[in-house]
């Protein structure tokens, strides 16, 4: 399952990403907001708690820059949130970092690029191997 959330700075971009998810038959849950002013840590927490319910879940978080909401998400144990602004990063954060959340900036990224980044993020699997060793080291930092 995919969980998507944004603050008011990411709301317009969320509509574009929802259209992509709808058009491509993805199941997802929108955890807000609906454009009203909200505090991005609250949305990050709501999405990330759901993502952590299953290893197969993914999260999408959007704020004005993507920075605040990614900072908040990465405070939650088990979350590997990647702030992405380019396609290569969106691909390799799945291949090498096993990112379970992608973050983007609604005021910094165009909808076309964001859709391409989301598409590769959702269609790329973790490579494992030496990268799993590194992810385990990240997990140790959480303790
Ligand atoms: C909200 O105005 C803005 O601060 C927020 O969307 C985000 O950019 C924070 O990192």
PDB file of N, CA, C and O in Angstrom, residues 6 29 40 64 74 90 123 140:
ATOM      1  N   UNK A   6       0.866  15.576   2.438  1.00  0.00           N
ATOM      2  CA  UNK A   6       1.525  16.851   2.131  1.00  0.00           C
ATOM      3  C   UNK A   6       1.094  17.901   3.143  1.00  0.00           C
ATOM      4  O   UNK A   6       0.073  17.737   3.820  1.00  0.00           O
ATOM      5  N   UNK A  29      -3.578   5.605  -0.004  1.00  0.00           N
ATOM      6  CA  UNK A  29      -4.393   6.338   0.957  1.00  0.00           C
ATOM      7  C   UNK A  29      -3.807   7.727   1.115  1.00  0.00           C
ATOM      8  O   UNK A  29      -2.597   7.875   1.317  1.00  0.00           O
ATOM      9  N   UNK A  40       3.945  20.336   8.894  1.00  0.00           N
ATOM     10  CA  UNK A  40       4.424  19.161   8.144  1.00  0.00           C
ATOM     11  C   UNK A  40       4.873  17.991   9.027  1.00  0.00           C
ATOM     12  O   UNK A  40       4.730  16.836   8.597  1.00  0.00           O
ATOM     13  N   UNK A  64       6.768  22.371   0.958  1.00  0.00           N
ATOM     14  CA  UNK A  64       7.202  23.399   0.013  1.00  0.00           C
ATOM     15  C   UNK A  64       8.519  23.043  -0.650  1.00  0.00           C
ATOM     16  O   UNK A  64       8.655  23.090  -1.876  1.00  0.00           O
ATOM     17  N   UNK A  74      12.540  11.281   8.837  1.00  0.00           N
ATOM     18  CA  UNK A  74      13.749  10.521   9.173  1.00  0.00           C
ATOM     19  C   UNK A  74      14.028  10.440  10.668  1.00  0.00           C
ATOM     20  O   UNK A  74      14.960   9.740  11.088  1.00  0.00           O
ATOM     21  N   UNK A  90      16.027   9.333  -7.405  1.00  0.00           N
ATOM     22  CA  UNK A  90      14.807   8.583  -7.090  1.00  0.00           C
ATOM     23  C   UNK A  90      14.994   7.106  -7.397  1.00  0.00           C
ATOM     24  O   UNK A  90      14.481   6.235  -6.683  1.00  0.00           O
ATOM     25  N   UNK A 123       8.832   1.599  -9.125  1.00  0.00           N
ATOM     26  CA  UNK A 123       9.106   0.431  -9.970  1.00  0.00           C
ATOM     27  C   UNK A 123      10.524  -0.124  -9.810  1.00  0.00           C
ATOM     28  O   UNK A 123      10.956  -0.947 -10.621  1.00  0.00           O
ATOM     29  N   UNK A 140      21.571   0.378  12.942  1.00  0.00           N
ATOM     30  CA  UNK A 140      22.297   0.404  14.220  1.00  0.00           C
ATOM     31  C   UNK A 140      22.366   1.830  14.774  1.00  0.00           C
ATOM     32  O   UNK A 140      22.357   2.041  15.980  1.00  0.00           O
TER      33      UNK A 140
END
